[in-house]
Short mmCIF file of N, CA and C in Angstrom, two decimals:
data_model
loop_
_atom_site.label_atom_id
_atom_site.label_comp_id
_atom_site.label_asym_id
_atom_site.label_seq_id
_atom_site.Cartn_x
_atom_site.Cartn_y
_atom_site.Cartn_z
N MET A 1 108.26 111.05 85.54
CA MET A 1 109.31 110.91 86.53
C MET A 1 108.74 110.20 87.75
N ASP A 2 109.49 109.27 88.30
CA ASP A 2 109.07 108.57 89.51
C ASP A 2 109.52 109.36 90.72
N TYR A 3 108.67 109.38 91.72
CA TYR A 3 108.97 110.11 92.95
C TYR A 3 108.95 109.16 94.12
N SER A 4 109.80 109.45 95.07
CA SER A 4 109.82 108.72 96.33
C SER A 4 108.71 109.27 97.22
N PRO A 5 108.11 108.42 98.05
CA PRO A 5 107.09 108.94 98.97
C PRO A 5 107.66 109.97 99.94
N ASP A 6 108.97 109.93 100.16
CA ASP A 6 109.61 110.84 101.11
C ASP A 6 110.34 111.99 100.42
N ALA A 7 110.10 112.16 99.13
CA ALA A 7 110.78 113.22 98.37
C ALA A 7 110.33 114.60 98.85
N LYS A 8 111.15 115.56 98.58
CA LYS A 8 110.85 116.96 98.87
C LYS A 8 110.65 117.69 97.55
N ILE A 9 109.98 118.81 97.59
CA ILE A 9 109.79 119.64 96.41
C ILE A 9 111.11 120.34 96.10
N VAL A 10 111.54 120.23 94.85
CA VAL A 10 112.79 120.86 94.41
C VAL A 10 112.39 122.07 93.57
N ARG A 11 112.68 123.24 94.08
CA ARG A 11 112.22 124.49 93.44
C ARG A 11 112.81 124.71 92.06
N ASP A 12 114.06 124.28 91.83
CA ASP A 12 114.68 124.54 90.52
C ASP A 12 114.66 123.31 89.61
N ALA A 13 113.78 122.36 89.90
CA ALA A 13 113.63 121.17 89.05
C ALA A 13 112.91 121.55 87.76
N PRO A 14 113.10 120.76 86.69
CA PRO A 14 112.39 121.05 85.45
C PRO A 14 110.87 120.86 85.56
N GLU A 15 110.42 119.97 86.44
CA GLU A 15 108.98 119.76 86.63
C GLU A 15 108.45 120.81 87.58
N PRO A 16 107.28 121.37 87.29
CA PRO A 16 106.71 122.36 88.20
C PRO A 16 106.33 121.71 89.54
N PRO A 17 106.26 122.50 90.60
CA PRO A 17 105.95 121.95 91.93
C PRO A 17 104.67 121.14 91.99
N PHE A 18 103.62 121.54 91.25
CA PHE A 18 102.37 120.76 91.33
C PHE A 18 102.57 119.36 90.79
N GLU A 19 103.39 119.19 89.74
CA GLU A 19 103.66 117.85 89.20
C GLU A 19 104.49 117.03 90.18
N GLN A 20 105.45 117.68 90.82
CA GLN A 20 106.26 116.99 91.83
C GLN A 20 105.37 116.50 92.97
N LEU A 21 104.50 117.39 93.46
CA LEU A 21 103.62 116.99 94.56
C LEU A 21 102.68 115.87 94.13
N ALA A 22 102.13 115.94 92.95
CA ALA A 22 101.26 114.87 92.47
C ALA A 22 102.01 113.53 92.46
N GLY A 23 103.26 113.55 92.02
CA GLY A 23 104.07 112.33 92.02
C GLY A 23 104.34 111.81 93.42
N ILE A 24 104.62 112.73 94.34
CA ILE A 24 104.87 112.34 95.73
C ILE A 24 103.60 111.77 96.36
N LEU A 25 102.46 112.42 96.14
CA LEU A 25 101.21 111.92 96.70
C LEU A 25 100.87 110.54 96.13
N ARG A 26 101.08 110.37 94.83
CA ARG A 26 100.84 109.07 94.20
C ARG A 26 101.73 107.99 94.85
N ALA A 27 102.99 108.33 95.11
CA ALA A 27 103.92 107.38 95.73
C ALA A 27 103.50 107.07 97.16
N ARG A 28 103.01 108.06 97.88
CA ARG A 28 102.56 107.83 99.25
C ARG A 28 101.33 106.93 99.28
N ILE A 29 100.45 107.10 98.31
CA ILE A 29 99.27 106.23 98.22
C ILE A 29 99.72 104.80 97.90
N ALA A 30 100.64 104.67 96.95
CA ALA A 30 101.15 103.34 96.58
C ALA A 30 101.82 102.65 97.77
N ARG A 31 102.49 103.44 98.60
CA ARG A 31 103.17 102.88 99.77
C ARG A 31 102.18 102.47 100.85
N GLY A 32 100.96 103.01 100.78
CA GLY A 32 99.95 102.67 101.78
C GLY A 32 99.80 103.69 102.89
N ASP A 33 100.38 104.89 102.72
CA ASP A 33 100.21 105.92 103.73
C ASP A 33 98.74 106.27 103.92
N TRP A 34 97.99 106.27 102.83
CA TRP A 34 96.55 106.56 102.86
C TRP A 34 95.84 105.41 102.17
N LYS A 35 94.89 104.84 102.83
CA LYS A 35 94.18 103.66 102.34
C LYS A 35 93.03 104.05 101.41
N PRO A 36 92.62 103.13 100.53
CA PRO A 36 91.47 103.38 99.66
C PRO A 36 90.22 103.74 100.48
N ARG A 37 89.47 104.70 99.94
CA ARG A 37 88.22 105.19 100.53
C ARG A 37 88.45 105.98 101.83
N ARG A 38 89.71 106.32 102.14
CA ARG A 38 90.04 107.10 103.33
C ARG A 38 90.54 108.47 102.87
N PRO A 39 90.37 109.50 103.70
CA PRO A 39 90.78 110.84 103.29
C PRO A 39 92.29 111.04 103.35
N ILE A 40 92.76 111.93 102.50
CA ILE A 40 94.14 112.39 102.58
C ILE A 40 94.12 113.67 103.42
N PRO A 41 95.28 114.16 103.84
CA PRO A 41 95.31 115.42 104.60
C PRO A 41 94.72 116.57 103.78
N SER A 42 94.29 117.59 104.49
CA SER A 42 93.68 118.77 103.85
C SER A 42 94.69 119.50 102.97
N GLU A 43 94.15 120.33 102.08
CA GLU A 43 95.01 121.15 101.22
C GLU A 43 95.94 122.02 102.05
N SER A 44 95.42 122.61 103.11
CA SER A 44 96.27 123.49 103.92
C SER A 44 97.36 122.71 104.64
N ARG A 45 97.03 121.51 105.11
CA ARG A 45 98.04 120.69 105.78
C ARG A 45 99.13 120.24 104.80
N LEU A 46 98.71 119.82 103.59
CA LEU A 46 99.70 119.44 102.58
C LEU A 46 100.54 120.64 102.16
N GLY A 47 99.91 121.80 102.05
CA GLY A 47 100.65 123.02 101.72
C GLY A 47 101.71 123.33 102.77
N ASP A 48 101.33 123.19 104.03
CA ASP A 48 102.30 123.42 105.11
C ASP A 48 103.42 122.39 105.07
N GLU A 49 103.06 121.13 104.88
CA GLU A 49 104.05 120.05 104.88
C GLU A 49 105.07 120.20 103.75
N TYR A 50 104.59 120.61 102.58
CA TYR A 50 105.48 120.70 101.42
C TYR A 50 105.87 122.14 101.07
N GLU A 51 105.46 123.09 101.92
CA GLU A 51 105.78 124.50 101.72
C GLU A 51 105.32 125.00 100.35
N LEU A 52 104.06 124.70 100.04
CA LEU A 52 103.45 125.10 98.79
C LEU A 52 102.16 125.88 99.07
N SER A 53 101.75 126.69 98.12
CA SER A 53 100.50 127.43 98.26
C SER A 53 99.31 126.48 98.06
N ARG A 54 98.17 126.86 98.60
CA ARG A 54 96.97 126.04 98.42
C ARG A 54 96.59 125.89 96.96
N PRO A 55 96.71 126.93 96.12
CA PRO A 55 96.40 126.72 94.71
C PRO A 55 97.30 125.67 94.05
N THR A 56 98.56 125.61 94.45
CA THR A 56 99.46 124.61 93.90
C THR A 56 99.05 123.21 94.36
N VAL A 57 98.71 123.08 95.64
CA VAL A 57 98.24 121.80 96.17
C VAL A 57 96.94 121.40 95.47
N ARG A 58 96.05 122.36 95.30
CA ARG A 58 94.76 122.09 94.64
C ARG A 58 94.98 121.59 93.21
N ARG A 59 95.96 122.17 92.52
CA ARG A 59 96.26 121.75 91.14
C ARG A 59 96.79 120.31 91.12
N SER A 60 97.61 119.95 92.11
CA SER A 60 98.12 118.57 92.22
C SER A 60 96.97 117.59 92.46
N ILE A 61 96.09 117.96 93.37
CA ILE A 61 94.94 117.10 93.68
C ILE A 61 94.05 116.96 92.45
N ALA A 62 93.81 118.06 91.75
CA ALA A 62 92.97 118.01 90.54
C ALA A 62 93.56 117.06 89.51
N ALA A 63 94.88 117.06 89.37
CA ALA A 63 95.53 116.16 88.41
C ALA A 63 95.31 114.70 88.82
N LEU A 64 95.37 114.43 90.12
CA LEU A 64 95.17 113.05 90.59
C LEU A 64 93.70 112.64 90.52
N VAL A 65 92.80 113.60 90.67
CA VAL A 65 91.37 113.31 90.48
C VAL A 65 91.13 112.95 89.01
N THR A 66 91.71 113.72 88.11
CA THR A 66 91.57 113.45 86.67
C THR A 66 92.11 112.07 86.32
N ASP A 67 93.20 111.67 86.99
CA ASP A 67 93.81 110.36 86.73
C ASP A 67 93.08 109.22 87.44
N GLY A 68 92.07 109.53 88.25
CA GLY A 68 91.31 108.49 88.94
C GLY A 68 91.98 107.97 90.19
N VAL A 69 92.96 108.68 90.71
CA VAL A 69 93.66 108.26 91.92
C VAL A 69 92.92 108.74 93.17
N LEU A 70 92.35 109.94 93.08
CA LEU A 70 91.62 110.55 94.19
C LEU A 70 90.22 110.92 93.75
N PHE A 71 89.34 111.12 94.72
CA PHE A 71 88.03 111.71 94.43
C PHE A 71 87.70 112.69 95.54
N VAL A 72 86.89 113.69 95.21
CA VAL A 72 86.54 114.75 96.15
C VAL A 72 85.08 114.61 96.55
N VAL A 73 84.82 114.72 97.84
CA VAL A 73 83.47 114.79 98.36
C VAL A 73 83.30 116.22 98.85
N PRO A 74 82.46 117.00 98.19
CA PRO A 74 82.31 118.41 98.58
C PRO A 74 82.01 118.57 100.07
N GLN A 75 82.69 119.50 100.68
CA GLN A 75 82.59 119.83 102.10
C GLN A 75 82.97 118.69 103.03
N ARG A 76 83.61 117.67 102.50
CA ARG A 76 84.07 116.53 103.31
C ARG A 76 85.58 116.32 103.19
N GLY A 77 86.09 116.43 101.96
CA GLY A 77 87.52 116.22 101.78
C GLY A 77 87.84 115.46 100.51
N THR A 78 89.09 115.11 100.42
CA THR A 78 89.61 114.38 99.27
C THR A 78 89.99 112.98 99.73
N TYR A 79 89.57 111.99 98.96
CA TYR A 79 89.73 110.59 99.36
C TYR A 79 90.50 109.81 98.30
N VAL A 80 91.13 108.75 98.77
CA VAL A 80 91.83 107.83 97.86
C VAL A 80 90.79 106.96 97.19
N GLN A 81 90.88 106.89 95.87
CA GLN A 81 89.97 106.06 95.09
C GLN A 81 90.23 104.59 95.44
N ALA A 82 89.18 103.81 95.51
CA ALA A 82 89.34 102.37 95.75
C ALA A 82 90.10 101.77 94.58
N ALA A 83 91.02 100.90 94.90
CA ALA A 83 91.78 100.22 93.85
C ALA A 83 90.84 99.34 93.04
N GLU A 84 91.08 99.29 91.76
CA GLU A 84 90.28 98.41 90.90
C GLU A 84 90.55 96.97 91.31
N PRO A 85 89.51 96.19 91.51
CA PRO A 85 89.76 94.78 91.84
C PRO A 85 90.43 94.08 90.67
N ALA A 86 91.28 93.16 90.99
CA ALA A 86 91.96 92.41 89.93
C ALA A 86 90.91 91.63 89.16
N GLY A 87 90.76 91.97 87.90
CA GLY A 87 89.72 91.36 87.08
C GLY A 87 90.06 89.92 86.73
N GLU A 88 89.05 89.10 86.77
CA GLU A 88 89.23 87.72 86.36
C GLU A 88 89.02 87.64 84.85
N ASP A 89 89.65 86.71 84.24
CA ASP A 89 89.48 86.51 82.81
C ASP A 89 88.03 86.11 82.56
N GLU A 90 87.41 86.71 81.54
CA GLU A 90 86.00 86.44 81.27
C GLU A 90 85.73 84.97 80.98
N ASN A 91 86.71 84.23 80.49
CA ASN A 91 86.51 82.84 80.13
C ASN A 91 86.80 81.88 81.27
N SER A 92 87.32 82.40 82.40
CA SER A 92 87.62 81.49 83.49
C SER A 92 86.38 81.25 84.32
N GLU A 93 86.33 80.04 84.93
CA GLU A 93 85.17 79.69 85.75
C GLU A 93 85.63 79.22 87.10
#
């Protein structure tokens, strides 16, 4: 499901809240709210913003880390993964 960067968590939606939040965070990154190699807000701040528990926020972040969208630096925070550079064709010069 595609999410708007400005979407809200829908409690009675078929998708669980952590999936909704992961979709919203992905959309916010795509929109440019958070730049590559820059931190996203803390788990507690995201929890407050979306009215979710920290474990739910943590699960969303973990899903995005698994997908290569975010990376975690222990005791520093969670950062947006650098976008893959557009690869040139191996045969082009």
